[in-house]
Amino acid sequence: MGQPVRDYLLTLCVTAAVTYLLTGPVRKFAIAVGAMPAIRARDVHREPTPRLGGIAMFGGLCAGLIVADHLFNLKGVFELSNEPRALLSGAALIWLIGVLDDKFELDALIKLGAQMIAAAVMVIQGLTILWLPIPGVGTVALTQWQGTLLTVALVVVTINAVNFVDGLDGLAAGMVCIASAAFFLYAYRLWFGNMIEAAAPATLFTAILMGMCLGFLPHNMHPARIFMGDSGSMLIGLVLAAAAISVTGQVDPDTMRIFEGSERGATHAMLPVFIPLLLPLTIIAIPAADLILAIVRRTWNGQSPFAADRGHLHHRLLEIGHSHSRAVLIMYFWSALIAFGAVGYSVHSASMWIVFVIVAASAVGLVLLLMPRFTPRAPHWANRFVPPRYRHRAKEQASSPSYDEKPATLGSGAQQGPADAQMGEEGPERAPVAVGVSGVNGATAIGARSRFPERRSIDSSR
């Protein structure tokens, strides 16, 4: 069992390395072609930042699949199943649409149609939901049309759920990485623990997905030097959906002995049994909740469900006083709690301590939500090991202006945003900087952008 783990680790590392190394050149390319949109009213960043990070992530996906195809313990996935090819086909289509949207701002309905077509491409090649386990009934085989519609719906919901949370630096990539890590543990246990070969593709998909996110995160953490854009958010959403479809709709529940005695198992045994099968939904619980709330909110206000606004969960965290970094960490915490809690309960459903741990962690999460102004301080001996915002200040600095204090005057046109509620974590406020100015989010990597002034001017009225 150790060799398969090493193969997965190698695939993950290659995917992460390729994604990381490609992101720098992709950033320069995005600036050169003008994929650096003006700052909109709903944005929380104040400096123009290039997009198209999905190009690097797609390169990592291709590299991971190529490496896995040449590894002894993983090449059987390509020989016995057509699902990797189906994933690559759908991913290429949705990635291409995302690249065009990052550059030309496509209509929302066009992107929705492309998502459906990408899902249909995967269905045609065999990546579809074949049956569903229903509590008290058993395994229900789906017709071709039922399976197709359910597969398309799951793909569209997952893609848009991930896309909706891509509003803060490092948020979408980190949440998907956490979800895919939990999903990997569950799928790996099915394959090598229960010897269910149908779970092998999902195990590979989640390992590659972790590598894509880990490779991109160093460039995307606050302050981000590049955004993944729709080319990246829709891509990782589709890969996550493909893994969910592979496990939920391809693995026969009867092979896991989830029905005790007869097809109509005891009701009390159903809850812990079906939690693993609902794992693909639990790992996107927060993005899906954000998606549903956004649709209800916009429809209630008489707007289109596709209209952008500042009412997402991460925007709410900023409004109540959390800094940018803390809002992201809080979202990470809840994603990990839901995903790993579901995995832990599926493994030890008879142990009540799992429930107690989940409840205690939820209480900690609620306390963090209600303490936006609290900044923990490290002991004096640990000052050199922690970021400056967590260090104790020396007494001789008491008379000097505090790092947490706002500057007396701001630059022309600067406006206070919710992300600056805590200056101790985010630093002094800065005015939006035109793209032609050297130094925009590390833009000095290719020099000043004075040769592109007309194509990157900021329209603050949007």
Short mmCIF file of C-alpha atoms in Angstrom, two decimals:
data_model
loop_
_atom_site.label_atom_id
_atom_site.label_comp_id
_atom_site.label_asym_id
_atom_site.label_seq_id
_atom_site.Cartn_x
_atom_site.Cartn_y
_atom_site.Cartn_z
CA MET A 1 0.00 0.00 0.00
CA GLY A 2 2.97 2.29 0.44
CA GLN A 3 3.84 2.33 -3.28
CA PRO A 4 0.43 3.72 -4.39
CA VAL A 5 0.74 6.47 -1.81
CA ARG A 6 4.15 7.43 -3.22
CA ASP A 7 2.71 7.46 -6.74
CA TYR A 8 -0.10 9.78 -5.68
CA LEU A 9 2.36 12.00 -3.84
CA LEU A 10 4.59 12.16 -6.92
CA THR A 11 1.61 13.06 -9.12
CA LEU A 12 0.54 15.74 -6.65
CA CYS A 13 4.05 17.24 -6.44
CA VAL A 14 4.52 17.30 -10.22
CA THR A 15 1.13 18.97 -10.67
CA ALA A 16 1.93 21.56 -7.99
CA ALA A 17 5.41 22.24 -9.38
CA VAL A 18 4.21 22.72 -12.96
CA THR A 19 1.37 24.99 -11.82
CA TYR A 20 3.71 27.05 -9.65
CA LEU A 21 6.38 27.45 -12.33
CA LEU A 22 3.87 28.35 -15.05
CA THR A 23 2.05 30.98 -12.99
CA GLY A 24 4.87 33.55 -13.23
CA PRO A 25 5.09 33.52 -17.06
CA VAL A 26 1.29 33.39 -17.28
CA ARG A 27 1.12 36.53 -15.14
CA LYS A 28 3.40 38.41 -17.51
CA PHE A 29 1.37 37.15 -20.45
CA ALA A 30 -1.90 38.29 -18.83
CA ILE A 31 -0.50 41.81 -18.34
CA ALA A 32 0.82 41.92 -21.90
CA VAL A 33 -2.52 40.96 -23.48
CA GLY A 34 -4.54 43.26 -21.23
CA ALA A 35 -6.27 40.63 -19.08
CA MET A 36 -6.09 43.07 -16.19
CA PRO A 37 -9.60 44.47 -15.72
CA ALA A 38 -10.52 47.74 -14.07
CA ILE A 39 -11.53 47.64 -10.43
CA ARG A 40 -15.27 47.24 -9.98
CA ALA A 41 -17.47 48.46 -7.15
CA ARG A 42 -17.84 44.96 -5.69
CA ASP A 43 -14.10 44.21 -5.67
CA VAL A 44 -12.21 44.27 -2.38
CA HIS A 45 -8.77 44.81 -3.93
CA ARG A 46 -7.67 48.32 -4.88
CA GLU A 47 -4.92 47.60 -7.38
CA PRO A 48 -5.43 46.19 -10.88
CA THR A 49 -4.39 42.54 -10.82
CA PRO A 50 -3.91 40.24 -13.83
CA ARG A 51 -6.12 37.21 -14.29
CA LEU A 52 -5.77 34.10 -16.48
CA GLY A 53 -4.24 32.05 -13.64
CA GLY A 54 -6.33 29.16 -14.94
CA ILE A 55 -3.83 28.72 -17.77
CA ALA A 56 -1.17 27.60 -15.30
CA MET A 57 -3.66 25.40 -13.45
CA PHE A 58 -4.70 23.68 -16.68
CA GLY A 59 -1.02 23.06 -17.44
CA GLY A 60 -0.69 21.43 -14.02
CA LEU A 61 -3.74 19.25 -14.72
CA CYS A 62 -2.27 18.01 -18.00
CA ALA A 63 1.11 17.35 -16.38
CA GLY A 64 -0.50 15.38 -13.54
CA LEU A 65 -2.47 13.18 -15.94
CA ILE A 66 0.60 12.53 -18.09
CA VAL A 67 2.71 11.54 -15.09
CA ALA A 68 -0.01 9.30 -13.66
CA ASP A 69 -0.36 7.54 -17.02
CA HIS A 70 3.29 6.45 -16.78
CA LEU A 71 3.24 5.24 -13.17
CA PHE A 72 2.85 1.51 -12.58
CA ASN A 73 0.17 1.74 -9.89
CA LEU A 74 -1.87 4.45 -11.62
CA LYS A 75 -1.74 3.65 -15.31
CA GLY A 76 -4.45 1.04 -14.78
CA VAL A 77 -6.88 3.91 -14.24
CA PHE A 78 -6.37 4.92 -17.87
CA GLU A 79 -6.51 1.34 -19.15
CA LEU A 80 -9.67 0.26 -17.35
CA SER A 81 -11.61 3.52 -17.41
CA ASN A 82 -12.32 6.29 -19.88
CA GLU A 83 -13.02 8.79 -17.10
CA PRO A 84 -9.59 10.57 -17.21
CA ARG A 85 -10.09 11.29 -20.92
CA ALA A 86 -13.63 12.46 -20.24
CA LEU A 87 -12.34 14.79 -17.54
CA LEU A 88 -9.63 16.21 -19.80
CA SER A 89 -12.12 16.84 -22.62
CA GLY A 90 -14.60 18.66 -20.40
CA ALA A 91 -11.83 20.56 -18.61
CA ALA A 92 -10.31 21.76 -21.90
CA LEU A 93 -13.65 23.13 -23.06
CA ILE A 94 -14.54 24.90 -19.82
CA TRP A 95 -10.98 26.24 -19.53
CA LEU A 96 -11.11 27.73 -23.03
CA ILE A 97 -14.39 29.50 -22.26
CA GLY A 98 -12.90 30.77 -19.01
CA VAL A 99 -9.85 32.20 -20.80
CA LEU A 100 -12.10 34.05 -23.24
CA ASP A 101 -14.19 35.37 -20.36
CA ASP A 102 -11.12 36.59 -18.47
CA LYS A 103 -10.11 38.62 -21.53
CA PHE A 104 -13.41 39.67 -23.11
CA GLU A 105 -16.03 39.39 -20.28
CA LEU A 106 -18.50 36.94 -21.82
CA ASP A 107 -22.19 37.01 -21.02
CA ALA A 108 -23.29 34.89 -18.06
CA LEU A 109 -25.71 32.85 -20.21
CA ILE A 110 -22.91 31.97 -22.61
CA LYS A 111 -20.83 30.66 -19.74
CA LEU A 112 -23.79 28.70 -18.40
CA GLY A 113 -24.32 27.09 -21.79
CA ALA A 114 -20.62 26.22 -21.99
CA GLN A 115 -20.80 24.57 -18.57
CA MET A 116 -23.69 22.40 -19.73
CA ILE A 117 -21.86 21.46 -22.91
CA ALA A 118 -18.72 20.53 -20.96
CA ALA A 119 -20.81 18.32 -18.68
CA ALA A 120 -22.46 16.72 -21.71
CA VAL A 121 -19.03 16.00 -23.22
CA MET A 122 -18.07 14.10 -20.06
CA VAL A 123 -21.39 12.21 -20.07
CA ILE A 124 -20.88 11.10 -23.68
CA GLN A 125 -17.49 9.62 -22.72
CA GLY A 126 -18.88 7.68 -19.78
CA LEU A 127 -18.39 10.00 -16.79
CA THR A 128 -21.98 10.04 -15.59
CA ILE A 129 -24.16 9.05 -12.66
CA LEU A 130 -25.50 5.53 -13.20
CA TRP A 131 -27.42 4.93 -9.98
CA LEU A 132 -28.32 6.48 -6.68
CA PRO A 133 -28.57 4.92 -3.21
CA ILE A 134 -31.84 5.95 -1.57
CA PRO A 135 -32.38 5.37 2.17
CA GLY A 136 -34.96 2.68 2.89
CA VAL A 137 -35.16 1.69 -0.77
CA GLY A 138 -31.74 0.60 -1.92
CA THR A 139 -29.86 1.16 -5.14
CA VAL A 140 -31.98 2.81 -7.83
CA ALA A 141 -30.73 2.54 -11.41
CA LEU A 142 -31.17 5.71 -13.43
CA THR A 143 -32.23 5.95 -17.04
CA GLN A 144 -29.86 7.54 -19.51
CA TRP A 145 -31.76 10.83 -19.47
CA GLN A 146 -32.05 10.88 -15.70
CA GLY A 147 -28.34 10.23 -15.28
CA THR A 148 -27.45 12.89 -17.86
CA LEU A 149 -29.65 15.57 -16.31
CA LEU A 150 -28.40 14.82 -12.80
CA THR A 151 -24.77 14.86 -13.95
CA VAL A 152 -25.17 18.17 -15.78
CA ALA A 153 -26.93 19.70 -12.76
CA LEU A 154 -24.15 18.59 -10.37
CA VAL A 155 -21.44 19.96 -12.68
CA VAL A 156 -23.16 23.33 -13.12
CA VAL A 157 -23.88 23.73 -9.40
CA THR A 158 -20.34 22.82 -8.37
CA ILE A 159 -18.68 25.10 -10.94
CA ASN A 160 -20.80 28.09 -9.98
CA ALA A 161 -20.45 27.40 -6.26
CA VAL A 162 -16.67 27.51 -6.54
CA ASN A 163 -16.87 30.56 -8.80
CA PHE A 164 -19.03 32.40 -6.28
CA VAL A 165 -16.51 32.10 -3.44
CA ASP A 166 -13.63 33.30 -5.62
CA GLY A 167 -13.87 36.79 -4.17
CA LEU A 168 -10.88 37.05 -1.81
CA ASP A 169 -7.20 36.34 -2.34
CA GLY A 170 -6.53 32.63 -1.90
CA LEU A 171 -10.11 31.80 -0.87
CA ALA A 172 -11.34 29.56 -3.69
CA ALA A 173 -8.03 27.72 -4.17
CA GLY A 174 -7.66 27.09 -0.44
CA MET A 175 -11.23 25.90 0.09
CA VAL A 176 -11.10 23.56 -2.88
CA CYS A 177 -7.72 22.23 -1.72
CA ILE A 178 -9.16 21.45 1.72
CA ALA A 179 -12.23 19.81 0.20
CA SER A 180 -10.18 17.73 -2.23
CA ALA A 181 -7.88 16.57 0.60
CA ALA A 182 -10.87 15.23 2.54
CA PHE A 183 -12.30 13.72 -0.63
CA PHE A 184 -8.96 12.04 -1.39
CA LEU A 185 -8.91 10.33 2.02
CA TYR A 186 -12.41 8.98 1.47
CA ALA A 187 -11.81 7.80 -2.12
CA TYR A 188 -8.44 6.24 -1.23
CA ARG A 189 -10.08 4.32 1.60
CA LEU A 190 -12.70 3.00 -0.81
CA TRP A 191 -10.12 1.86 -3.32
CA PHE A 192 -7.38 0.34 -1.17
CA GLY A 193 -9.40 -0.24 1.98
CA ASN A 194 -12.45 -1.88 0.42
CA MET A 195 -10.73 -2.90 -2.86
CA ILE A 196 -13.28 -1.01 -4.98
CA GLU A 197 -11.47 -0.23 -8.23
CA ALA A 198 -14.28 2.07 -9.40
CA ALA A 199 -13.05 4.63 -6.85
CA ALA A 200 -9.58 4.82 -8.47
CA PRO A 201 -10.39 7.67 -10.92
CA ALA A 202 -11.82 9.87 -8.15
CA THR A 203 -8.72 9.26 -6.04
CA LEU A 204 -6.51 10.38 -8.92
CA PHE A 205 -8.67 13.42 -9.71
CA THR A 206 -8.56 14.69 -6.13
CA ALA A 207 -4.77 14.22 -5.89
CA ILE A 208 -4.28 16.26 -9.05
CA LEU A 209 -6.75 18.87 -7.85
CA MET A 210 -4.79 19.32 -4.63
CA GLY A 211 -1.63 19.85 -6.66
CA MET A 212 -3.29 22.47 -8.87
CA CYS A 213 -4.46 24.46 -5.86
CA LEU A 214 -1.23 24.13 -3.86
CA GLY A 215 0.85 25.24 -6.82
CA PHE A 216 -1.27 28.32 -7.42
CA LEU A 217 -1.78 29.43 -3.80
CA PRO A 218 1.70 30.99 -3.25
CA HIS A 219 0.95 33.46 -6.07
CA ASN A 220 -2.65 34.04 -4.97
CA MET A 221 -2.35 34.60 -1.22
CA HIS A 222 -3.02 38.13 0.02
CA PRO A 223 -1.88 40.40 -1.53
CA ALA A 224 -2.44 38.39 -4.69
CA ARG A 225 -0.08 38.90 -7.62
CA ILE A 226 -2.47 37.10 -9.99
CA PHE A 227 -6.08 35.89 -9.92
CA MET A 228 -7.18 32.52 -11.25
CA GLY A 229 -10.13 34.16 -13.02
CA ASP A 230 -13.02 32.17 -14.41
CA SER A 231 -10.53 30.07 -16.35
CA GLY A 232 -9.29 28.74 -13.03
CA SER A 233 -12.39 28.76 -10.82
CA MET A 234 -14.55 26.97 -13.39
CA LEU A 235 -11.74 24.50 -14.07
CA ILE A 236 -11.23 23.41 -10.46
CA GLY A 237 -15.00 23.35 -9.97
CA LEU A 238 -15.36 20.93 -12.89
CA VAL A 239 -12.56 18.67 -11.61
CA LEU A 240 -14.20 18.58 -8.18
CA ALA A 241 -17.56 17.74 -9.77
CA ALA A 242 -15.96 14.98 -11.86
CA ALA A 243 -14.56 13.34 -8.72
CA ALA A 244 -17.97 13.58 -7.04
CA ILE A 245 -19.71 12.02 -10.03
CA SER A 246 -17.14 9.24 -10.24
CA VAL A 247 -17.66 8.19 -6.60
CA THR A 248 -21.36 8.85 -6.18
CA GLY A 249 -22.59 7.55 -9.50
CA GLN A 250 -20.02 4.93 -10.49
CA VAL A 251 -19.35 3.05 -7.22
CA ASP A 252 -22.09 0.50 -6.55
CA PRO A 253 -23.29 0.97 -2.94
CA ASP A 254 -23.94 -2.76 -2.67
CA THR A 255 -20.21 -3.44 -2.98
CA MET A 256 -19.71 -1.45 0.23
CA ARG A 257 -22.32 -3.59 2.04
CA ILE A 258 -24.27 -0.55 3.07
CA PHE A 259 -27.58 -2.43 3.06
CA GLU A 260 -27.88 -4.79 5.98
CA GLY A 261 -29.87 -7.98 5.58
CA SER A 262 -32.15 -6.84 2.78
CA GLU A 263 -32.55 -3.99 0.33
CA ARG A 264 -34.60 -2.17 2.92
CA GLY A 265 -32.03 -1.90 5.70
CA ALA A 266 -32.84 -0.69 9.15
CA THR A 267 -33.54 3.03 9.32
CA HIS A 268 -31.18 3.60 12.21
CA ALA A 269 -28.29 2.26 10.12
CA MET A 270 -28.96 4.52 7.19
CA LEU A 271 -27.61 7.83 8.53
CA PRO A 272 -23.95 6.86 9.05
CA VAL A 273 -24.09 4.75 5.90
CA PHE A 274 -25.17 7.50 3.54
CA ILE A 275 -22.98 10.28 4.94
CA PRO A 276 -19.98 9.08 2.85
CA LEU A 277 -22.12 9.05 -0.27
CA LEU A 278 -23.18 12.63 0.43
CA LEU A 279 -19.55 13.70 0.89
CA PRO A 280 -19.35 15.30 -2.58
CA LEU A 281 -22.12 17.65 -1.47
CA THR A 282 -20.72 18.35 1.98
CA ILE A 283 -17.34 19.45 0.63
CA ILE A 284 -19.02 22.24 -1.31
CA ALA A 285 -21.53 23.01 1.44
CA ILE A 286 -20.27 26.55 2.06
CA PRO A 287 -19.93 27.50 -1.64
CA ALA A 288 -23.34 25.93 -2.36
CA ALA A 289 -24.94 27.82 0.54
CA ASP A 290 -23.40 31.04 -0.75
CA LEU A 291 -24.76 30.26 -4.22
CA ILE A 292 -28.29 29.59 -2.96
CA LEU A 293 -28.33 32.69 -0.76
CA ALA A 294 -27.08 34.84 -3.64
CA ILE A 295 -29.81 33.58 -5.99
CA VAL A 296 -32.53 34.16 -3.38
CA ARG A 297 -31.15 37.60 -2.47
CA ARG A 298 -30.89 38.82 -6.04
CA THR A 299 -34.28 37.44 -7.08
CA TRP A 300 -35.91 38.99 -4.00
CA ASN A 301 -34.42 42.37 -4.94
CA GLY A 302 -35.69 42.09 -8.50
CA GLN A 303 -32.23 41.46 -9.98
CA SER A 304 -30.93 38.76 -12.26
CA PRO A 305 -29.52 35.70 -10.43
CA PHE A 306 -26.32 36.29 -12.40
CA ALA A 307 -25.97 39.95 -11.33
CA ALA A 308 -22.83 40.59 -9.28
CA ASP A 309 -23.04 42.17 -5.83
CA ARG A 310 -21.22 42.46 -2.50
CA GLY A 311 -23.49 40.17 -0.52
CA HIS A 312 -21.42 36.98 -0.51
CA LEU A 313 -20.34 35.34 2.72
CA HIS A 314 -16.79 36.63 2.46
CA HIS A 315 -18.10 40.15 1.92
CA ARG A 316 -20.21 39.81 5.07
CA LEU A 317 -17.13 38.80 7.06
CA LEU A 318 -15.33 41.92 5.90
CA GLU A 319 -18.31 44.13 6.74
CA ILE A 320 -18.49 42.95 10.36
CA GLY A 321 -14.85 43.89 10.88
CA HIS A 322 -12.71 40.90 9.93
CA SER A 323 -9.56 41.62 7.98
CA HIS A 324 -8.95 40.11 4.58
CA SER A 325 -6.59 37.43 5.91
CA ARG A 326 -8.82 36.49 8.84
CA ALA A 327 -11.93 36.24 6.65
CA VAL A 328 -10.10 33.77 4.43
CA LEU A 329 -8.88 31.72 7.41
CA ILE A 330 -12.40 31.57 8.86
CA MET A 331 -13.75 30.24 5.57
CA TYR A 332 -10.90 27.70 5.54
CA PHE A 333 -11.84 26.61 9.05
CA TRP A 334 -15.49 25.95 8.25
CA SER A 335 -14.65 24.13 5.04
CA ALA A 336 -12.23 21.84 6.87
CA LEU A 337 -14.70 21.25 9.69
CA ILE A 338 -17.50 20.17 7.35
CA ALA A 339 -15.37 18.09 4.96
CA PHE A 340 -13.15 16.29 7.48
CA GLY A 341 -16.03 15.98 9.95
CA ALA A 342 -18.02 14.06 7.35
CA VAL A 343 -15.05 11.82 6.59
CA GLY A 344 -14.35 11.17 10.27
CA TYR A 345 -17.97 10.36 11.02
CA SER A 346 -18.13 7.97 8.08
CA VAL A 347 -15.16 6.03 9.44
CA HIS A 348 -16.13 6.05 13.14
CA SER A 349 -19.88 6.57 13.03
CA ALA A 350 -20.37 4.56 16.23
CA SER A 351 -18.03 6.78 18.27
CA MET A 352 -19.70 9.72 19.96
CA TRP A 353 -16.40 11.52 20.42
CA ILE A 354 -16.50 12.43 16.72
CA VAL A 355 -19.74 14.31 17.34
CA PHE A 356 -18.29 16.03 20.41
CA VAL A 357 -15.21 17.14 18.46
CA ILE A 358 -17.37 18.56 15.66
CA VAL A 359 -19.59 20.41 18.13
CA ALA A 360 -16.59 21.81 20.02
CA ALA A 361 -14.92 22.92 16.79
CA SER A 362 -18.18 24.57 15.69
CA ALA A 363 -18.28 26.50 18.96
CA VAL A 364 -14.72 27.69 18.38
CA GLY A 365 -15.70 28.78 14.89
CA LEU A 366 -18.65 30.78 16.19
CA VAL A 367 -16.42 32.52 18.75
CA LEU A 368 -14.01 33.48 15.96
CA LEU A 369 -16.89 34.92 13.96
CA LEU A 370 -17.95 37.11 16.88
CA MET A 371 -14.47 38.47 17.65
CA PRO A 372 -13.42 40.38 14.53
CA ARG A 373 -11.28 42.89 16.45
CA PHE A 374 -9.33 40.42 18.54
CA THR A 375 -5.69 39.97 17.52
CA PRO A 376 -3.78 37.28 19.44
CA ARG A 377 -0.27 38.17 20.59
CA ALA A 378 2.56 35.69 20.72
CA PRO A 379 4.87 35.43 23.77
CA HIS A 380 7.93 37.69 23.78
CA TRP A 381 10.27 34.78 23.13
CA ALA A 382 8.36 33.91 19.93
CA ASN A 383 8.46 37.40 18.41
CA ARG A 384 11.10 36.50 15.86
CA PHE A 385 9.12 33.48 14.64
CA VAL A 386 5.70 35.06 13.99
CA PRO A 387 4.46 37.75 11.56
CA PRO A 388 4.86 41.36 12.79
CA ARG A 389 1.15 41.84 13.46
CA TYR A 390 1.24 39.16 16.19
CA ARG A 391 4.32 40.47 18.02
CA HIS A 392 4.37 42.42 21.28
CA ARG A 393 5.50 45.99 20.74
CA ALA A 394 8.51 47.28 22.62
CA LYS A 395 7.90 49.97 25.26
CA GLU A 396 10.14 52.42 23.48
CA GLN A 397 7.80 52.35 20.51
CA ALA A 398 4.85 53.51 22.57
CA SER A 399 5.41 57.17 21.73
CA SER A 400 5.80 56.51 18.02
CA PRO A 401 2.78 56.21 15.71
CA SER A 402 1.22 52.78 16.07
CA TYR A 403 1.25 50.40 13.16
CA ASP A 404 -2.45 49.90 13.67
CA GLU A 405 -3.26 53.62 13.38
CA LYS A 406 -4.69 55.07 10.20
CA PRO A 407 -2.57 57.69 8.41
CA ALA A 408 -3.76 61.22 9.02
CA THR A 409 -4.24 61.91 5.35
CA LEU A 410 -4.90 59.56 2.52
CA GLY A 411 -3.91 59.78 -1.07
CA SER A 412 -6.21 61.41 -3.53
CA GLY A 413 -9.18 59.22 -4.39
CA ALA A 414 -8.59 56.71 -1.60
CA GLN A 415 -11.64 55.21 0.01
CA GLN A 416 -11.78 53.06 3.07
CA GLY A 417 -12.91 49.52 2.35
CA PRO A 418 -14.12 46.85 4.74
CA ALA A 419 -10.93 44.91 4.25
CA ASP A 420 -9.03 47.70 5.99
CA ALA A 421 -11.01 47.54 9.23
CA GLN A 422 -7.92 46.22 10.98
CA MET A 423 -4.83 48.10 9.96
CA GLY A 424 -2.74 45.90 12.21
CA GLU A 425 -3.31 43.03 9.83
CA GLU A 426 -3.48 44.69 6.46
CA GLY A 427 -1.19 47.72 6.79
CA PRO A 428 -1.87 51.35 5.83
CA GLU A 429 -4.56 52.06 3.31
CA ARG A 430 -3.57 52.74 -0.24
CA ALA A 431 -5.38 54.45 -3.04
CA PRO A 432 -6.14 52.49 -6.21
CA VAL A 433 -3.12 52.59 -8.48
CA ALA A 434 -3.33 52.90 -12.22
CA VAL A 435 -2.04 49.94 -14.14
CA GLY A 436 0.62 51.95 -15.89
CA VAL A 437 2.35 52.65 -12.57
CA SER A 438 5.24 50.40 -11.66
CA GLY A 439 4.76 48.40 -8.49
CA VAL A 440 1.17 47.22 -8.88
CA ASN A 441 1.01 43.96 -6.91
CA GLY A 442 4.62 43.21 -7.73
CA ALA A 443 4.25 44.31 -11.35
CA THR A 444 7.88 45.44 -11.43
CA ALA A 445 8.73 41.89 -12.46
CA ILE A 446 8.45 43.07 -16.07
CA GLY A 447 8.96 46.78 -15.49
CA ALA A 448 6.60 49.72 -15.61
CA ARG A 449 3.49 49.45 -17.71
CA SER A 450 3.68 52.92 -19.24
CA ARG A 451 3.35 51.41 -22.71
CA PHE A 452 -0.12 50.13 -21.90
CA PRO A 453 -1.84 53.15 -20.29
CA GLU A 454 -4.89 53.38 -22.51
CA ARG A 455 -5.79 49.70 -22.24
CA ARG A 456 -5.70 49.55 -18.44
CA SER A 457 -7.25 52.73 -17.20
CA ILE A 458 -9.51 52.38 -14.18
CA ASP A 459 -13.13 53.40 -14.43
CA SER A 460 -14.09 54.01 -10.82
CA SER A 461 -17.73 54.59 -11.70
CA ARG A 462 -18.33 50.90 -12.43
#
